[in-house]
XYZ file of C-alpha atoms in Angstrom:
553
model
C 0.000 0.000 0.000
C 1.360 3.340 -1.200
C 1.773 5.937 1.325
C -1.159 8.068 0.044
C -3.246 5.253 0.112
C -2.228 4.728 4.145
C -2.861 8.500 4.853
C -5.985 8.439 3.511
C -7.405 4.831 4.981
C -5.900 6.427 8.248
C -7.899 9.985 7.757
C -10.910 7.788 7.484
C -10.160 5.763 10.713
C -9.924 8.706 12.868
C -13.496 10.233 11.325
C -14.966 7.385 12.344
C -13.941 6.853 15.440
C -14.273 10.641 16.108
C -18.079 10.361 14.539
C -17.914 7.226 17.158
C -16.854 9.107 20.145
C -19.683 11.964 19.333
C -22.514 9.667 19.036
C -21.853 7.440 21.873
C -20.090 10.315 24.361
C -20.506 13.304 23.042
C -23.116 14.488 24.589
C -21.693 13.428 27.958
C -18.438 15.027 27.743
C -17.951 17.349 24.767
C -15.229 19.515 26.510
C -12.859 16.213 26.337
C -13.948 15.553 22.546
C -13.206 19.284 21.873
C -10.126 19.392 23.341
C -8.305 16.014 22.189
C -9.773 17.968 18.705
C -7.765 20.338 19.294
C -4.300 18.993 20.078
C -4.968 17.057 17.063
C -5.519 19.942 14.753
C -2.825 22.149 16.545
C 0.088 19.286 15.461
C -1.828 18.396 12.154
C -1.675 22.164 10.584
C 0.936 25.153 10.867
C 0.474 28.564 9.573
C 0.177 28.908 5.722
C -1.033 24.932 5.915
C -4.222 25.489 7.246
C -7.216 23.406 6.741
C -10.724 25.045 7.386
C -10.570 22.540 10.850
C -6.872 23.715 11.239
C -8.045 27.349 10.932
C -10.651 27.119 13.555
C -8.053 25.515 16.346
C -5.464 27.913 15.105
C -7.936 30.348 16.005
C -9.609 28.825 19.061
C -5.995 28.510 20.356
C -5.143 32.640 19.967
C -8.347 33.608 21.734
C -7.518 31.707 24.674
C -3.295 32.710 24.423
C -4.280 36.620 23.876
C -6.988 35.849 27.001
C -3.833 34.390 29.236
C -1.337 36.778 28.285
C -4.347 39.844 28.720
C -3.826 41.087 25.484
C -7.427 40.045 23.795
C -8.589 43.382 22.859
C -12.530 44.415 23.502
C -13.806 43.111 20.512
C -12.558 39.480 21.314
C -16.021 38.865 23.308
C -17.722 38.982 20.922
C -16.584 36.623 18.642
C -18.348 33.942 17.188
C -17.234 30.085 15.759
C -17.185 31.835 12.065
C -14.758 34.844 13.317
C -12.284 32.254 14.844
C -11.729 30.371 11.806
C -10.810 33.594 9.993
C -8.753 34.556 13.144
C -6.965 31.503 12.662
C -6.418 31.838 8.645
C -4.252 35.379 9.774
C -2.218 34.355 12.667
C -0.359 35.355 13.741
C -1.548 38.734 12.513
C -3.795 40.973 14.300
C -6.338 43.646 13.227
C -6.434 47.176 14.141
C -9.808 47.222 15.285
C -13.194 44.940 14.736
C -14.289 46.821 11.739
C -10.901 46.202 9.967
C -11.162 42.582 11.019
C -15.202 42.293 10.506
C -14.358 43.698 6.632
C -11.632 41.245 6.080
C -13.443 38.405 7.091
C -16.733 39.465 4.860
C -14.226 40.012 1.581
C -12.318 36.810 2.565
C -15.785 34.742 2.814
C -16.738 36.335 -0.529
C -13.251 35.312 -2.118
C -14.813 31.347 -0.813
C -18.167 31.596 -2.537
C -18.518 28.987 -5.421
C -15.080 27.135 -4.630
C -14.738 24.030 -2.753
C -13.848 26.154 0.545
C -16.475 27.776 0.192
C -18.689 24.757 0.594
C -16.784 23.731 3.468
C -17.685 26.816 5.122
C -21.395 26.368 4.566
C -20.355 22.792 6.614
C -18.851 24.792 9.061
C -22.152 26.840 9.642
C -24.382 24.243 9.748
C -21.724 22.432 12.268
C -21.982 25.706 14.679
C -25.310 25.806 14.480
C -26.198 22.376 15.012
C -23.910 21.989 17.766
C -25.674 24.981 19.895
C -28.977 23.567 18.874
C -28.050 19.894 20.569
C -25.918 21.392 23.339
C -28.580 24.469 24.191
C -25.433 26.462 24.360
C -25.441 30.062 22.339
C -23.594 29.903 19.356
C -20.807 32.330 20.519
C -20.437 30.947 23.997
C -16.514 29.775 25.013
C -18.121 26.301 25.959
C -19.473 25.524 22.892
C -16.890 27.275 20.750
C -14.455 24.322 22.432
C -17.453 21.766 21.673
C -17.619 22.449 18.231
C -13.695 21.468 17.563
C -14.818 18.060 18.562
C -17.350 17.770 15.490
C -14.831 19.589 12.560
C -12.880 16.301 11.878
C -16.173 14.099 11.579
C -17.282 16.687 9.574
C -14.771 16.541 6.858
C -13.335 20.148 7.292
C -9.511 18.823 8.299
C -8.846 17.454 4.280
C -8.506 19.833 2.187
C -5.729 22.465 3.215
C -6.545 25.926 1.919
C -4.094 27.196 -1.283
C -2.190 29.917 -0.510
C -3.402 32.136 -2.818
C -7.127 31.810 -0.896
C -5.174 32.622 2.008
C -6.134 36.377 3.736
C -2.667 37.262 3.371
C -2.287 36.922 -0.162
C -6.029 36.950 -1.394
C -6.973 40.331 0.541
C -3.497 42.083 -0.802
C -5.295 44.626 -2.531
C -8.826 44.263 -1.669
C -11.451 46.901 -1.675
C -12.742 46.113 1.872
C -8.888 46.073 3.439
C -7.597 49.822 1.534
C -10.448 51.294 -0.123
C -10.418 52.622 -3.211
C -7.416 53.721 -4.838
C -6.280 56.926 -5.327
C -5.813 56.424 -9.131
C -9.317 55.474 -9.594
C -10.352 56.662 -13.180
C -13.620 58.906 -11.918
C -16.575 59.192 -14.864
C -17.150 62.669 -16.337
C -20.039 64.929 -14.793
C -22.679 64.667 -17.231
C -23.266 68.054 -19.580
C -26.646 69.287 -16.749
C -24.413 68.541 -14.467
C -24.774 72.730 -13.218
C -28.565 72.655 -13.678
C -28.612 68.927 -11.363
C -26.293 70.304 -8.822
C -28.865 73.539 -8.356
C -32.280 71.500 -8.275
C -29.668 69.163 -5.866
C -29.074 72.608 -3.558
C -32.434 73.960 -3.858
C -34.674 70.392 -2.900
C -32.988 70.514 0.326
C -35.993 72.294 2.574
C -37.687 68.778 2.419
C -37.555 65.701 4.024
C -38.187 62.599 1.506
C -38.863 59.511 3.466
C -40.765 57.960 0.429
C -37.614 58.519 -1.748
C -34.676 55.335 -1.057
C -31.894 56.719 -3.598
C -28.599 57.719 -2.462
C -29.380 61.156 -4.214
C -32.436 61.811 -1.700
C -30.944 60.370 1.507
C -27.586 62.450 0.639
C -29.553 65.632 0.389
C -31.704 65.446 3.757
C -28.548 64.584 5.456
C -26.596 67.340 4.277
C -29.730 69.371 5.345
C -29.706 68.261 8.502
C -25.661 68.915 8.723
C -25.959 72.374 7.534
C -28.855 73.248 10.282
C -25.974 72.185 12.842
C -23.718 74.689 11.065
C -21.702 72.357 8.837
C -20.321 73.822 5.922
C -21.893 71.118 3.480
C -21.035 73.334 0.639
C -17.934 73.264 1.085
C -16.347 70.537 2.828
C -16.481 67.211 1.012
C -15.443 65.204 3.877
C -18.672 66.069 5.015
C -20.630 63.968 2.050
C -19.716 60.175 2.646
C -20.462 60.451 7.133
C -24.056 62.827 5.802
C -25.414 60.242 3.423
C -24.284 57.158 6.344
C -25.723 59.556 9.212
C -29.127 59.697 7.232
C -28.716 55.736 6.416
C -27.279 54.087 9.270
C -27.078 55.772 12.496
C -29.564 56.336 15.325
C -29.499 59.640 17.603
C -27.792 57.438 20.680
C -24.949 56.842 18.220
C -21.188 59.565 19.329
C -20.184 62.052 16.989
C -16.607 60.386 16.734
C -17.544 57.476 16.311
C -19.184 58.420 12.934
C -16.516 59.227 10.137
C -14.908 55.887 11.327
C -18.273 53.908 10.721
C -19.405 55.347 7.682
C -16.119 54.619 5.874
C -15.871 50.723 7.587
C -19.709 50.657 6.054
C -18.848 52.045 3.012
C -15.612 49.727 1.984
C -17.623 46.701 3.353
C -20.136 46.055 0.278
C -19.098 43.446 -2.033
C -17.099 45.186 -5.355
C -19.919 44.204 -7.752
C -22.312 46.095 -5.664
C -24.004 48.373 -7.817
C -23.415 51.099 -4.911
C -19.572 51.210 -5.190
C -19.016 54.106 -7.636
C -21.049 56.230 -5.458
C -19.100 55.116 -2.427
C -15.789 55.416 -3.953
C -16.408 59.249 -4.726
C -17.486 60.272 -1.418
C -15.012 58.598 -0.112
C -11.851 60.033 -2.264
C -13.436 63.397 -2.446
C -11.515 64.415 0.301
C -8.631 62.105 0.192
C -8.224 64.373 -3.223
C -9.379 67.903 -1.933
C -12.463 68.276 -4.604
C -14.661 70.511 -4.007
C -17.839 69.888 -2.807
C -19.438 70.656 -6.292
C -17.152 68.757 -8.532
C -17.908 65.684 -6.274
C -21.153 65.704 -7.078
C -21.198 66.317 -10.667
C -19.022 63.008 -10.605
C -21.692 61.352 -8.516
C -24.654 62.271 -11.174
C -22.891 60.408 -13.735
C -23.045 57.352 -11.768
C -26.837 55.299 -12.371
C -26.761 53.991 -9.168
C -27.137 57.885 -7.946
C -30.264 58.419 -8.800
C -31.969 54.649 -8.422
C -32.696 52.846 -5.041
C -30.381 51.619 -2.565
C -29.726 47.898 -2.867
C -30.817 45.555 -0.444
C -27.078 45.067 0.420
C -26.251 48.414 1.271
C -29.126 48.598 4.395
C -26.961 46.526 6.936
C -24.470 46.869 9.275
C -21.876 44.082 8.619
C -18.485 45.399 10.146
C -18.705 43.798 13.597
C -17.673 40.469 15.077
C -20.602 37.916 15.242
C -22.761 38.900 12.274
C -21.221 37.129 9.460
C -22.650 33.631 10.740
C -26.556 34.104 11.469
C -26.465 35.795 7.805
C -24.908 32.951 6.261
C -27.008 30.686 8.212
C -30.178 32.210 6.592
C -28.922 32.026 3.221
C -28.579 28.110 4.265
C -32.089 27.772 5.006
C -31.664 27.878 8.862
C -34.614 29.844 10.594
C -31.946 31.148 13.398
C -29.548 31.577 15.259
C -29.144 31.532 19.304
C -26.278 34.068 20.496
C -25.473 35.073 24.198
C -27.581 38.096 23.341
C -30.699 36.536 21.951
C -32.099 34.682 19.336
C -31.730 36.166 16.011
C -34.138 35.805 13.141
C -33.758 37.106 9.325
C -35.881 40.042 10.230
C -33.636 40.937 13.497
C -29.952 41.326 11.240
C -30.970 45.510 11.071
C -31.582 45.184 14.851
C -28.786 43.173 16.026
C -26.150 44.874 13.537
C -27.092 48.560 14.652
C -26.426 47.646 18.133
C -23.461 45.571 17.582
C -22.321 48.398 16.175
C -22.825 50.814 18.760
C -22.098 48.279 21.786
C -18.790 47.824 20.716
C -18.396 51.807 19.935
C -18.649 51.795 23.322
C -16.555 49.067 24.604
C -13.276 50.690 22.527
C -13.925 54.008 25.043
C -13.737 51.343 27.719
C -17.533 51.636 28.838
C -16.879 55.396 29.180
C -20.014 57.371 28.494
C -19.978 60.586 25.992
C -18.990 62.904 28.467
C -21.208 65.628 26.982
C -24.304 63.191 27.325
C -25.487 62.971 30.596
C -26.269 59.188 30.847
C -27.761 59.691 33.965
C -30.672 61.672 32.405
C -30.666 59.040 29.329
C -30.131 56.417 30.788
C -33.818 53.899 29.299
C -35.646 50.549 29.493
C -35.068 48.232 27.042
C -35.319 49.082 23.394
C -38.549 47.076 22.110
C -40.765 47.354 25.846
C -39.533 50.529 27.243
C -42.072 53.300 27.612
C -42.074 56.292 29.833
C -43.288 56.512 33.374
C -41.692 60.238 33.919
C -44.367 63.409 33.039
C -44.152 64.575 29.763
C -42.464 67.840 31.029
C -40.059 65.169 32.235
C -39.204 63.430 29.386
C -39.042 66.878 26.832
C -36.701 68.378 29.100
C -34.728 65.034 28.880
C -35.360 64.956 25.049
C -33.937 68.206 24.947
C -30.887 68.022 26.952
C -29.411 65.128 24.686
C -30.430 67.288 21.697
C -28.592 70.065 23.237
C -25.575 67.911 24.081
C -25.512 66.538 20.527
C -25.972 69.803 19.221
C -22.416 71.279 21.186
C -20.377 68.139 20.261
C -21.494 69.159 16.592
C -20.318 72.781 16.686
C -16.794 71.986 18.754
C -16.036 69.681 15.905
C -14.471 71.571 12.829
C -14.965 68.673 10.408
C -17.949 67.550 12.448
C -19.308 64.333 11.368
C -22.863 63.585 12.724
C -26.577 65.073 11.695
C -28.484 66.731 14.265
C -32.360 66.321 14.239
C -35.307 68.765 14.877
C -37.461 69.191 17.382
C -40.419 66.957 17.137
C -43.917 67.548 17.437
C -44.634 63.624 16.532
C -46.412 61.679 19.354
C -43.854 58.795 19.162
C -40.143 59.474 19.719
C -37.064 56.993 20.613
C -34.519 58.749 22.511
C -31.381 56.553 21.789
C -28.109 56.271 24.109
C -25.050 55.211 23.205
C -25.052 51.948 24.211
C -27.762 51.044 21.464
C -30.079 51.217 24.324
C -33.022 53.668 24.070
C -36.925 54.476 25.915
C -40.142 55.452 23.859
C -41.709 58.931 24.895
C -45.179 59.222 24.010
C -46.713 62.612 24.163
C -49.814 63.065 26.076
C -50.034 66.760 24.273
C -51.358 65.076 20.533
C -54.314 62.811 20.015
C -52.480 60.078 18.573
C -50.219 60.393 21.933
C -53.057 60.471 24.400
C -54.582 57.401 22.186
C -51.535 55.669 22.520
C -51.415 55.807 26.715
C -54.648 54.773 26.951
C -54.026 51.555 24.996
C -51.185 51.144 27.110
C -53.130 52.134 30.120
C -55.148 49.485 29.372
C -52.568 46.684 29.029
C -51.035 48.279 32.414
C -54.432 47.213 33.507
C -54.515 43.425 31.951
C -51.268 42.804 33.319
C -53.058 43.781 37.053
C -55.544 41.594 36.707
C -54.203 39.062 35.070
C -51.101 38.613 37.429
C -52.423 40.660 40.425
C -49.730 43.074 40.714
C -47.857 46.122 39.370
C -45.465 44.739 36.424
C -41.579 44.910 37.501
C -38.472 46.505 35.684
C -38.100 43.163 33.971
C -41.436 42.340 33.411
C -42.887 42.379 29.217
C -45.405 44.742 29.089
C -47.188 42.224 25.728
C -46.910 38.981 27.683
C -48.793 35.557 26.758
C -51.894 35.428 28.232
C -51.825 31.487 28.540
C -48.690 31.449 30.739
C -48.565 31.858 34.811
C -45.940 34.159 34.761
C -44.880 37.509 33.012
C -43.651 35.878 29.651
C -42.596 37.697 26.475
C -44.488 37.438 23.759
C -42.586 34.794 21.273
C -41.762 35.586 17.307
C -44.006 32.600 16.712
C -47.059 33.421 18.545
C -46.807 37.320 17.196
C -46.583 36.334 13.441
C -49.216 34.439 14.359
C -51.407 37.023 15.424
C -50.450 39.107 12.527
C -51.288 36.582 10.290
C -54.630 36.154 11.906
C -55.486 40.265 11.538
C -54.210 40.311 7.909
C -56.650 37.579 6.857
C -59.829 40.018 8.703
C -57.542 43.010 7.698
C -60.039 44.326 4.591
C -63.357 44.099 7.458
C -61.505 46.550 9.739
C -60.647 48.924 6.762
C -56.753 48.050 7.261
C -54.368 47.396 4.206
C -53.842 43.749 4.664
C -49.982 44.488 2.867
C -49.558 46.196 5.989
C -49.709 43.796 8.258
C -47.714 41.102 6.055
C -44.784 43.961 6.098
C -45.124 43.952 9.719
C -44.064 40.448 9.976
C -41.421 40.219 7.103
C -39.518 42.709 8.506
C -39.928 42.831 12.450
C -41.122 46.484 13.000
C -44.249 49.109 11.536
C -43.190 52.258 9.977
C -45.869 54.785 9.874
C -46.212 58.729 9.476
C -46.554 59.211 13.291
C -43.604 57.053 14.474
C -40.939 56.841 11.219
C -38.679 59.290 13.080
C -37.989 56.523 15.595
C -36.170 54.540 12.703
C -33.018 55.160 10.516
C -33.798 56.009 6.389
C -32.573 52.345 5.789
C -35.164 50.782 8.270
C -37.934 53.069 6.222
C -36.762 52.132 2.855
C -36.767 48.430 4.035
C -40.536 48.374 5.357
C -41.852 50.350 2.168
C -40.279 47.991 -0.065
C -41.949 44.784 1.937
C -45.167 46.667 1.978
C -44.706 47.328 -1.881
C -43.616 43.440 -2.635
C -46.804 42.519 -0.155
C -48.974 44.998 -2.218
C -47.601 43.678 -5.482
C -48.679 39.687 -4.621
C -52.167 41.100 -3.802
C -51.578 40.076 -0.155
């Protein structure tokens, strides 16, 4: 027998009696299976000779040397199996930060698609999630992240060794998401209106156009809203790429320097064929190359993708640890996702990505609040329950105090870099911190307001009687009526109920599309409460209600 031949028969031995160990003691002891993984993997594969198995031990094994030698940096909690196989391809390199890292490992995952790799990463997923589901672990947790090494050989995933030229090192060289666009990038020529676009551009800017989802409209309002905080929009074009991401992306809770950072990570994270791209490229070299404000967007007419909608692609937050999986997960078919923060669904990624993104904003100042925000004042319940139990003097005193705070951090900034927002006469408003957390203030001063307490009033008043006391900090204000205790109302039995209203939606006058949108997407948008979401969040419940409309649902 050749000595191929006795490599491979002896691969095959040691997935079966690893496949073995799993069924029989898995279960029991997975720590031991993960770990005698491990050793294996560790002697099996060295750097540059990685397979995806090899990766994820390489990996596995920095998180836990970094953690000894206290050297893990912030962003290392919140990893997830996915982020320590790419972790592992690059040691012993590190990143700068998590949105360096979180781009990287997007463009390297891209780089996969449609190759053999690529399919064992799909494996990988399924592995992860699978895993969590039998353990009841979370998906990121340390104990499960050792667990899963036990199931990689079993799996296949330790035969094929990646090719070097797939490796980050050599594949990412001169990728988009890793140094942005270059310098020498052959811009197209403003078209011959260009003059007569840039003025209608200028002179459009009094109104807000939450109906309109192209990068022209959302541009405009945010400039707006920059040039009521005393921006010089006209002039500075460093201004353009953080206005059109402020308008996008970013809630009010979000820290003005956090946000030139975040809208270029967000802008070099799309995928190159991304019909966006040109656009992003010229807002972002506009001021790498000291064009005027006006020249920039002459070159940004003659781009389509201008003037048409945003793609799908371009409405998430990718560049953070832990959000790579549950997205490729979906795309597998795989309903979702269990993390140490919560379950995630497809209709959560918007949710989950917007406060990944400002959680860990907040873990790189070390947990130190903006000390021009008094936390203290904005300090809220949680994000989907919260509502107001302060007077409504109260809470517009508070709703003006982070304006006002906002509002100074704008004006000490020379190249500031975050939109400030009017006052509000709507009955709904979100008041955002910067931990991604935020409280609902409902005004008792409009009829939709007072409306709005009552009903809530009244489900103060069902939770009495139902449970026969006051609810608690922690209590759900929605909670199942068939359970003994406060429970919270579960994704399945609320697209439930929304499916049961859209099919009596026509009797009670209500667009049944409505409702349908409602459940695709996770959240309602209408005219009294939009200015509680971001532009992408609007653009993303119009075009469900619009596909819902379409199918005659």
């Amino acid at each position: 027998m050749g000595k191929a031949s006795r490599k491979k028969q002896e691969r095959r031995a040691r997935r079966a009696v690893c496949a073995a160990s799993v069924d029989v003691t898995g279960r029991e002891n997975p720590r031991a299976l993960g770990e005698e993984a491990l050793e294996r993997l560790l002697r099996s594969n060295a750097p540059g000779k990685l397979s995806l198995a090899g990766a994820y031990a390489f990996g596995y094994g920095a998180l836990g040397y970094a953690q000894h030698e206290g050297t893990d940096p912030y962003w290392h909690q919140e990893v997830d199996p996915l982020d320590v196989l790419f972790l592992g391809t690059v040691w012993p390199k590190w990143f700068r930060d998590e949105l360096e890292f979180a781009n990287a490992r997007d463009a390297w995952l891209r780089l996969l698609r449609g190759t053999v790799h690529g399919k064992g990463v799909k494996r990988f997923v399924r592995e992860a999630v699978s895993a969590s589901a039998e353990l009841g672990i979370p998906v990121d947790d340390g104990e499960l992240m050792l667990a899963l090494t036990g199931r990689l050989e079993g799996a296949g995933l330790d035969q094929r060794r990646l090719p070097r030229r797939l490796l980050p090192e050599v594949a990412l060289q001169d990728c988009r998401a890793a140094c942005g666009p270059s310098l020498d990038l052959r811009l197209s020529d403003p078209p011959e209106d260009a003059k007569e676009r840039i003025r209608r551009f200028w002179e459009n800017a009094e109104e807000e156009s939450w109906a309109d989802d192209t990068p022209q409209t959302v541009l405009r309002d945010g400039l707006r809203r920059f040039q009521e905080a005393g921006l010089p929009v006209e002039e500075n074009s460093g201004l353009l790429l953080p206005a059109l991401y402020a308008m996008l992306m970013t809630k009010p809770g979000e820290l003005l320097e956090d946000m030139a950072e975040h809208a270029r990570a967000w802008a070099v994270a799309l995928d190159e064929a991304s019909t966006l791209v040109p656009v992003l490229d010229i807002l972002l070299l506009a001021p790498e190359l000291e064009m005027p404000v006006a020249d920039a967007l002459g070159h940004l007419f003659a781009v389509p993708a201008f003037t048409e909608p945003f793609p799908s692609d371009a409405l998430l937050w990718t560049s953070s640890p832990g959000l790579a999986l549950p997205r490729l997960a979906f795309e597998l078919g795989i309903p979702e996702v269990t993390t140490r923060e919560e379950t995630v669904t497809p209709d959560l990624l918007d949710w989950v990505g917007m406060h990944a993104r400002m959680r860990m904003a907040a873990a790189a100042r070390g947990g130190a609040a903006d000390p021009d925000l008094d936390l203290d004042q904005t300090d809220s319940a949680d994000s989907r329950d919260g509502t107001p139990k302060e007077s409504d003097e109260r809470w517009a005193q508070r709703r003006e105090a982070v304006r006002e705070a906002v509002q100074r951090k704008v004006r000490k900034k020379s190249r500031g870099t975050a939109a400030t927002r009017r006052r509000s006469d709507r009955p709904v408003e979100r008041i955002w911190n910067a931990d991604g957390s935020s409280a609902l203030w409902i005004s008792a001063d409009t009829p939709q307001g007072r409306e709005l307490m009552e009903g809530l009033e009244g489900q103060l008043e069902a939770f009495r009687e139902k449970f026969g006391r006051e609810p608690g900090p922690g209590d759900p204000l929605f909670f199942d009526p068939e359970a003994d205790e406060p429970t919270r109302l579960t994704k399945e039995y609320f697209d439930d109920m929304l499916l049961r209203m859209a099919e009596r939606a026509k009797e009670m006058g209500v667009d049944p599309a409505f409702l349908h949108a409602w459940r695709e997407v996770g959240y309602v948008v209408t005219e009294d409460t939009r200015s509680g979401f971001t532009a992408a969040e609007v653009i993303a419940f119009n075009r469900a209600l619009a596909r819902h409309r379409e199918a005659g649902e």
